[in-house]
PDB file of C-alpha atoms and ligand atoms in Angstrom:
ATOM      1  CA  MET A 187     -16.468 -10.721   2.504  1.00  0.00           C
ATOM      2  CA  LYS A 188     -16.131  -7.749   4.826  1.00  0.00           C
ATOM      3  CA  LEU A 189     -13.153  -5.401   4.604  1.00  0.00           C
ATOM      4  CA  LEU A 190     -12.348  -3.129   7.550  1.00  0.00           C
ATOM      5  CA  TYR A 191     -10.250  -0.320   6.147  1.00  0.00           C
ATOM      6  CA  GLN A 192      -9.726   3.341   5.310  1.00  0.00           C
ATOM      7  CA  PRO A 193      -9.505   4.431   1.647  1.00  0.00           C
ATOM      8  CA  SER A 194      -6.661   6.800   2.586  1.00  0.00           C
ATOM      9  CA  SER A 195      -4.516   3.941   3.902  1.00  0.00           C
ATOM     10  CA  PRO A 196      -2.006   2.781   1.286  1.00  0.00           C
ATOM     11  CA  PHE A 197      -2.443  -0.762   2.610  1.00  0.00           C
ATOM     12  CA  GLY A 198      -6.235  -0.601   2.460  1.00  0.00           C
ATOM     13  CA  ARG A 199      -6.056   0.851  -1.019  1.00  0.00           C
ATOM     14  CA  LYS A 200      -3.732  -1.963  -2.104  1.00  0.00           C
ATOM     15  CA  VAL A 201      -6.371  -4.506  -1.075  1.00  0.00           C
ATOM     16  CA  MET A 202      -9.125  -2.687  -2.983  1.00  0.00           C
ATOM     17  CA  VAL A 203      -6.932  -2.283  -6.072  1.00  0.00           C
ATOM     18  CA  CYS A 204      -6.301  -6.044  -6.063  1.00  0.00           C
ATOM     19  CA  ALA A 205     -10.017  -6.751  -5.650  1.00  0.00           C
ATOM     20  CA  ILE A 206     -10.953  -4.432  -8.536  1.00  0.00           C
ATOM     21  CA  ALA A 207      -8.152  -5.744 -10.762  1.00  0.00           C
ATOM     22  CA  ARG A 208      -9.375  -9.295 -10.141  1.00  0.00           C
ATOM     23  CA  GLU A 209     -12.991  -8.249 -10.679  1.00  0.00           C
ATOM     24  CA  ILE A 210     -14.154  -9.452  -7.272  1.00  0.00           C
ATOM     25  CA  ASP A 211     -14.736  -6.055  -5.646  1.00  0.00           C
ATOM     26  CA  ASP A 212     -18.494  -6.635  -5.864  1.00  0.00           C
ATOM     27  CA  GLN A 213     -18.010  -9.485  -3.374  1.00  0.00           C
ATOM     28  CA  ILE A 214     -16.546  -7.131  -0.759  1.00  0.00           C
ATOM     29  CA  VAL A 215     -18.515  -5.024   1.696  1.00  0.00           C
ATOM     30  CA  THR A 216     -16.293  -2.207   2.941  1.00  0.00           C
ATOM     31  CA  VAL A 217     -16.550  -0.900   6.501  1.00  0.00           C
ATOM     32  CA  LEU A 218     -14.694   2.285   7.432  1.00  0.00           C
ATOM     33  CA  ALA A 219     -12.723   1.576  10.590  1.00  0.00           C
ATOM     34  CA  GLY A 220      -9.751   3.105  12.389  1.00  0.00           C
ATOM     35  CA  GLY A 221      -6.711   1.139  13.512  1.00  0.00           C
ATOM     36  CA  GLU A 222      -7.477   0.899  17.228  1.00  0.00           C
ATOM     37  CA  SER A 223     -11.261   0.709  16.874  1.00  0.00           C
ATOM     38  CA  GLU A 224     -13.156  -2.083  18.576  1.00  0.00           C
ATOM     39  CA  PRO A 225     -14.106  -3.999  15.399  1.00  0.00           C
ATOM     40  CA  VAL A 226     -10.498  -3.916  14.221  1.00  0.00           C
ATOM     41  CA  VAL A 227      -8.878  -5.092  17.460  1.00  0.00           C
ATOM     42  CA  GLY A 228     -11.535  -7.814  17.571  1.00  0.00           C
ATOM     43  CA  VAL A 229      -9.992  -9.185  14.385  1.00  0.00           C
ATOM     44  CA  ASN A 230      -6.394  -7.987  14.546  1.00  0.00           C
ATOM     45  CA  PRO A 231      -4.684  -7.788  17.967  1.00  0.00           C
ATOM     46  CA  LEU A 232      -2.130  -5.458  16.359  1.00  0.00           C
ATOM     47  CA  GLY A 233      -4.924  -2.909  15.925  1.00  0.00           C
ATOM     48  CA  LYS A 234      -4.129  -2.181  12.297  1.00  0.00           C
ATOM     49  CA  ILE A 235      -6.196  -1.944   9.166  1.00  0.00           C
ATOM     50  CA  PRO A 236      -6.881  -3.493   6.712  1.00  0.00           C
ATOM     51  CA  CYS A 237      -8.618  -6.601   8.075  1.00  0.00           C
ATOM     52  CA  LEU A 238     -10.788  -8.966   6.070  1.00  0.00           C
ATOM     53  CA  VAL A 239     -13.493 -11.307   7.312  1.00  0.00           C
ATOM     54  CA  ALA A 240     -14.022 -13.976   4.665  1.00  0.00           C
ATOM     55  CA  ASN A 241     -17.414 -15.505   3.908  1.00  0.00           C
ATOM     56  CA  ASP A 242     -16.624 -18.572   6.025  1.00  0.00           C
ATOM     57  CA  GLY A 243     -15.722 -16.310   8.967  1.00  0.00           C
ATOM     58  CA  THR A 244     -11.949 -16.585   8.523  1.00  0.00           C
ATOM     59  CA  GLU A 245     -10.340 -13.430   9.885  1.00  0.00           C
ATOM     60  CA  LEU A 246      -7.320 -12.139   8.022  1.00  0.00           C
ATOM     61  CA  TYR A 247      -5.050  -9.193   8.578  1.00  0.00           C
ATOM     62  CA  ASP A 248      -2.088  -7.532   6.991  1.00  0.00           C
ATOM     63  CA  SER A 249      -2.589  -6.354   3.438  1.00  0.00           C
ATOM     64  CA  ARG A 250      -0.028  -8.852   2.157  1.00  0.00           C
ATOM     65  CA  VAL A 251      -1.981 -11.782   3.554  1.00  0.00           C
ATOM     66  CA  ILE A 252      -5.334 -10.366   2.421  1.00  0.00           C
ATOM     67  CA  CYS A 253      -4.102  -9.680  -1.128  1.00  0.00           C
ATOM     68  CA  GLU A 254      -2.721 -13.191  -1.423  1.00  0.00           C
ATOM     69  CA  PHE A 255      -6.021 -14.596  -0.127  1.00  0.00           C
ATOM     70  CA  LEU A 256      -7.955 -12.544  -2.709  1.00  0.00           C
ATOM     71  CA  ASP A 257      -5.689 -13.925  -5.420  1.00  0.00           C
ATOM     72  CA  GLY A 258      -7.317 -17.310  -4.789  1.00  0.00           C
ATOM     73  CA  VAL A 259     -10.852 -15.914  -5.129  1.00  0.00           C
ATOM     74  CA  GLY A 260     -12.427 -15.803  -8.588  1.00  0.00           C
ATOM     75  CA  SER A 261     -10.690 -16.763 -11.764  1.00  0.00           C
ATOM     76  CA  SER A 262      -9.064 -13.663 -13.272  1.00  0.00           C
ATOM     77  CA  ILE A 263      -5.373 -13.343 -13.944  1.00  0.00           C
ATOM     78  CA  PRO A 264      -3.365 -13.767 -10.720  1.00  0.00           C
ATOM     79  CA  LEU A 265      -1.523 -10.784  -9.269  1.00  0.00           C
ATOM     80  CA  PHE A 266       0.989 -13.009  -7.479  1.00  0.00           C
ATOM     81  CA  PRO A 267       3.083 -14.455 -10.316  1.00  0.00           C
ATOM     82  CA  ASP A 268       4.509 -17.973 -10.219  1.00  0.00           C
ATOM     83  CA  HIS A 269       8.109 -19.067 -10.030  1.00  0.00           C
ATOM     84  CA  GLY A 270      10.750 -16.699 -11.452  1.00  0.00           C
ATOM     85  CA  LEU A 271       8.740 -13.505 -11.382  1.00  0.00           C
ATOM     86  CA  ARG A 272       7.250 -14.189  -7.953  1.00  0.00           C
ATOM     87  CA  MET A 273      10.256 -13.200  -5.843  1.00  0.00           C
ATOM     88  CA  ARG A 274      10.725 -10.023  -7.855  1.00  0.00           C
ATOM     89  CA  ALA A 275       7.088  -9.051  -7.313  1.00  0.00           C
ATOM     90  CA  LEU A 276       7.223  -9.870  -3.588  1.00  0.00           C
ATOM     91  CA  ARG A 277      10.439  -7.916  -3.135  1.00  0.00           C
ATOM     92  CA  LEU A 278       8.914  -4.946  -4.914  1.00  0.00           C
ATOM     93  CA  GLN A 279       5.902  -5.194  -2.630  1.00  0.00           C
ATOM     94  CA  ALA A 280       8.226  -5.269   0.396  1.00  0.00           C
ATOM     95  CA  LEU A 281      10.020  -2.140  -0.826  1.00  0.00           C
ATOM     96  CA  ALA A 282       6.764  -0.322  -1.554  1.00  0.00           C
ATOM     97  CA  ASP A 283       5.165  -1.322   1.744  1.00  0.00           C
ATOM     98  CA  GLY A 284       8.315  -0.102   3.470  1.00  0.00           C
ATOM     99  CA  ILE A 285       7.841   3.298   1.837  1.00  0.00           C
ATOM    100  CA  SER A 286       4.239   3.316   3.038  1.00  0.00           C
ATOM    101  CA  ASP A 287       5.253   2.213   6.555  1.00  0.00           C
ATOM    102  CA  ALA A 288       7.856   4.977   6.749  1.00  0.00           C
ATOM    103  CA  ALA A 289       5.453   7.606   5.408  1.00  0.00           C
ATOM    104  CA  VAL A 290       2.626   6.560   7.756  1.00  0.00           C
ATOM    105  CA  LEU A 291       4.990   6.584  10.742  1.00  0.00           C
ATOM    106  CA  ARG A 292       6.419   9.939   9.750  1.00  0.00           C
ATOM    107  CA  ARG A 293       2.984  11.464   9.422  1.00  0.00           C
ATOM    108  CA  GLY A 294       2.067  10.231  12.902  1.00  0.00           C
ATOM    109  CA  GLU A 295       5.247  11.658  14.395  1.00  0.00           C
ATOM    110  CA  GLN A 296       4.856  14.991  12.598  1.00  0.00           C
ATOM    111  CA  SER A 297       1.398  15.505  14.023  1.00  0.00           C
ATOM    112  CA  ARG A 298       2.899  15.784  17.526  1.00  0.00           C
ATOM    113  CA  PRO A 299       4.990  18.606  18.991  1.00  0.00           C
ATOM    114  CA  SER A 300       8.587  18.674  17.819  1.00  0.00           C
ATOM    115  CA  GLU A 301      11.302  17.304  20.097  1.00  0.00           C
ATOM    116  CA  PRO A 302      14.813  15.990  19.261  1.00  0.00           C
ATOM    117  CA  ALA A 303      13.995  12.261  19.542  1.00  0.00           C
ATOM    118  CA  ARG A 304      10.900  12.678  17.387  1.00  0.00           C
ATOM    119  CA  ASP A 305      12.776  14.758  14.813  1.00  0.00           C
ATOM    120  CA  ASP A 306      15.352  11.959  14.546  1.00  0.00           C
ATOM    121  CA  VAL A 307      12.613   9.424  13.851  1.00  0.00           C
ATOM    122  CA  ILE A 308      11.140  11.705  11.175  1.00  0.00           C
ATOM    123  CA  GLU A 309      14.525  12.217   9.480  1.00  0.00           C
ATOM    124  CA  LYS A 310      15.154   8.469   9.528  1.00  0.00           C
ATOM    125  CA  GLN A 311      11.818   7.782   7.817  1.00  0.00           C
ATOM    126  CA  LYS A 312      12.593  10.479   5.217  1.00  0.00           C
ATOM    127  CA  ARG A 313      15.899   8.764   4.433  1.00  0.00           C
ATOM    128  CA  LYS A 314      14.183   5.392   4.016  1.00  0.00           C
ATOM    129  CA  VAL A 315      11.757   6.883   1.499  1.00  0.00           C
ATOM    130  CA  ALA A 316      14.484   8.839  -0.332  1.00  0.00           C
ATOM    131  CA  ARG A 317      16.700   5.754  -0.751  1.00  0.00           C
ATOM    132  CA  SER A 318      13.761   3.650  -1.900  1.00  0.00           C
ATOM    133  CA  LEU A 319      12.626   6.219  -4.479  1.00  0.00           C
ATOM    134  CA  ALA A 320      16.190   6.370  -5.832  1.00  0.00           C
ATOM    135  CA  VAL A 321      16.195   2.585  -6.246  1.00  0.00           C
ATOM    136  CA  LEU A 322      12.836   2.692  -8.044  1.00  0.00           C
ATOM    137  CA  GLU A 323      14.042   5.491 -10.315  1.00  0.00           C
ATOM    138  CA  ALA A 324      17.156   3.481 -11.240  1.00  0.00           C
ATOM    139  CA  ASP A 325      15.141   0.327 -11.897  1.00  0.00           C
ATOM    140  CA  VAL A 326      11.620   1.396 -12.839  1.00  0.00           C
ATOM    141  CA  PRO A 327       9.007  -1.340 -12.332  1.00  0.00           C
ATOM    142  CA  ALA A 328       7.449  -3.136 -15.300  1.00  0.00           C
ATOM    143  CA  ASP A 329       4.254  -1.781 -16.832  1.00  0.00           C
ATOM    144  CA  HIS A 330       2.184  -4.827 -15.965  1.00  0.00           C
ATOM    145  CA  LEU A 331      -0.117  -5.193 -12.979  1.00  0.00           C
ATOM    146  CA  ASP A 332       1.054  -7.445 -10.174  1.00  0.00           C
ATOM    147  CA  ILE A 333       1.258  -7.218  -6.409  1.00  0.00           C
ATOM    148  CA  GLY A 334       4.596  -5.409  -6.618  1.00  0.00           C
ATOM    149  CA  THR A 335       3.579  -2.727  -9.090  1.00  0.00           C
ATOM    150  CA  ILE A 336       0.241  -2.213  -7.304  1.00  0.00           C
ATOM    151  CA  ALA A 337       2.036  -1.721  -3.985  1.00  0.00           C
ATOM    152  CA  VAL A 338       4.418   0.841  -5.526  1.00  0.00           C
ATOM    153  CA  ALA A 339       1.527   2.790  -7.042  1.00  0.00           C
ATOM    154  CA  CYS A 340      -0.276   2.840  -3.673  1.00  0.00           C
ATOM    155  CA  ALA A 341       2.865   3.996  -1.872  1.00  0.00           C
ATOM    156  CA  LEU A 342       3.452   6.836  -4.366  1.00  0.00           C
ATOM    157  CA  GLY A 343      -0.218   7.764  -4.127  1.00  0.00           C
ATOM    158  CA  TYR A 344       0.138   8.011  -0.363  1.00  0.00           C
ATOM    159  CA  LEU A 345       3.147  10.350  -0.723  1.00  0.00           C
ATOM    160  CA  ASP A 346       1.008  12.542  -3.006  1.00  0.00           C
ATOM    161  CA  LEU A 347      -1.833  12.494  -0.485  1.00  0.00           C
ATOM    162  CA  ARG A 348       0.111  13.250   2.694  1.00  0.00           C
ATOM    163  CA  PHE A 349       3.265  15.003   1.485  1.00  0.00           C
ATOM    164  CA  ALA A 350       2.005  16.955  -1.512  1.00  0.00           C
ATOM    165  CA  ASP A 351       4.268  19.844  -0.490  1.00  0.00           C
ATOM    166  CA  GLU A 352       7.326  17.635  -1.040  1.00  0.00           C
ATOM    167  CA  PRO A 353       7.119  16.832  -4.758  1.00  0.00           C
ATOM    168  CA  TRP A 354       9.096  13.711  -5.693  1.00  0.00           C
ATOM    169  CA  ARG A 355       8.500  13.739  -9.473  1.00  0.00           C
ATOM    170  CA  ASP A 356      11.194  16.239 -10.548  1.00  0.00           C
ATOM    171  CA  ALA A 357      13.995  14.157  -9.069  1.00  0.00           C
ATOM    172  CA  HIS A 358      12.446  10.886 -10.286  1.00  0.00           C
ATOM    173  CA  PRO A 359      11.220  11.530 -13.852  1.00  0.00           C
ATOM    174  CA  ALA A 360      11.237   7.907 -15.016  1.00  0.00           C
ATOM    175  CA  LEU A 361       9.292   6.784 -11.961  1.00  0.00           C
ATOM    176  CA  ALA A 362       6.882   9.691 -12.420  1.00  0.00           C
ATOM    177  CA  ALA A 363       6.204   8.661 -16.034  1.00  0.00           C
ATOM    178  CA  TRP A 364       5.644   5.061 -14.946  1.00  0.00           C
ATOM    179  CA  PHE A 365       3.256   6.184 -12.194  1.00  0.00           C
ATOM    180  CA  ALA A 366       1.253   8.397 -14.578  1.00  0.00           C
ATOM    181  CA  LYS A 367       0.764   5.431 -16.911  1.00  0.00           C
ATOM    182  CA  MET A 368      -0.206   3.125 -14.054  1.00  0.00           C
ATOM    183  CA  MET A 369      -2.767   5.648 -12.841  1.00  0.00           C
ATOM    184  CA  GLU A 370      -4.676   5.251 -16.117  1.00  0.00           C
ATOM    185  CA  ARG A 371      -5.660   1.757 -15.021  1.00  0.00           C
ATOM    186  CA  PRO A 372      -9.223   1.714 -13.678  1.00  0.00           C
ATOM    187  CA  CYS A 373      -8.283  -0.168 -10.487  1.00  0.00           C
ATOM    188  CA  LEU A 374      -5.923   2.665  -9.526  1.00  0.00           C
ATOM    189  CA  ALA A 375      -7.942   5.549 -10.963  1.00  0.00           C
ATOM    190  CA  ARG A 376     -11.034   4.410  -9.060  1.00  0.00           C
ATOM    191  CA  THR A 377      -9.246   4.211  -5.701  1.00  0.00           C
ATOM    192  CA  ILE A 378      -7.505   7.598  -5.540  1.00  0.00           C
ATOM    193  CA  PRO A 379      -7.953   8.679  -1.909  1.00  0.00           C
TER     194      PRO A 379
HETATM  195  N1  LIG B 687       1.789  -4.317   7.412  1.00  0.00           N
HETATM  196  C1  LIG B 687       0.448  -3.829   7.573  1.00  0.00           C
HETATM  197  C2  LIG B 687       0.470  -2.330   7.872  1.00  0.00           C
HETATM  198  C3  LIG B 687      -0.912  -1.808   8.199  1.00  0.00           C
HETATM  199  C4  LIG B 687      -0.862  -0.408   8.797  1.00  0.00           C
HETATM  200  O1  LIG B 687       0.210   0.118   9.153  1.00  0.00           O
HETATM  201  N2  LIG B 687      -2.041   0.207   8.910  1.00  0.00           N
HETATM  202  C5  LIG B 687      -2.154   1.512   9.521  1.00  0.00           C
HETATM  203  C6  LIG B 687      -3.017   2.440   8.680  1.00  0.00           C
HETATM  204  S1  LIG B 687      -2.197   2.902   7.185  1.00  0.00           S
HETATM  205  C7  LIG B 687      -2.848   1.378  10.853  1.00  0.00           C
HETATM  206  O2  LIG B 687      -3.843   0.699  10.971  1.00  0.00           O
HETATM  207  N3  LIG B 687      -2.327   2.057  11.894  1.00  0.00           N
HETATM  208  C8  LIG B 687      -2.958   2.096  13.172  1.00  0.00           C
HETATM  209  C9  LIG B 687      -2.015   1.785  14.284  1.00  0.00           C
HETATM  210  O3  LIG B 687      -0.870   1.355  14.030  1.00  0.00           O
HETATM  211  O4  LIG B 687      -2.426   1.978  15.418  1.00  0.00           O
HETATM  212  C10 LIG B 687      -0.376  -4.152   6.329  1.00  0.00           C
HETATM  213  O5  LIG B 687       0.221  -4.339   5.266  1.00  0.00           O
HETATM  214  O6  LIG B 687      -1.607  -4.266   6.421  1.00  0.00           O
END
């Protein structure tokens, strides 16, 4: 399998964390590629990473789709739980991916000259992240590894990477403790961007 991605992308990292956790990372060849690069748009018309080309040539994109595909490869414990716990894990993934989306968008906007419309977009993304962190602090995820908890860890890791000057831990001590424990897991420790 070939994975087009960037290790700094929270979505690309999520895919690699899933692959390592399921012990199938040795089946993946990683190719560093930017969002709008020719190999990426050849697979994903949206021009976004990560993209995966499976061994039978199937082209997949969006980390959610890729992670679910990888859950069917190999035989380790699934990261997408069945039945009752499934919706909780998927909702947590949606919340975490939303944090990552907002943070990625904000970073893109901040890299351009300030103007009122752009500042509004940045403030809106900040509010999305702030509300989401408050929800996670009030209802800290479980300690186990599933697609939801992996996505949250990747989103928090991205905040640390790109917004290190805006520490979130002091205002979210329970979430910070959870994150520190999660980061001891090899799949997360090995993928720190
Ligand atoms: N929902 C997508 C989001 C992917 C995404 O936003 N990727 C970013 C990098 S972190 C990207 O490729 N951006 C390039 C662009 O939008 O042009 C997923 O889960 O894979």
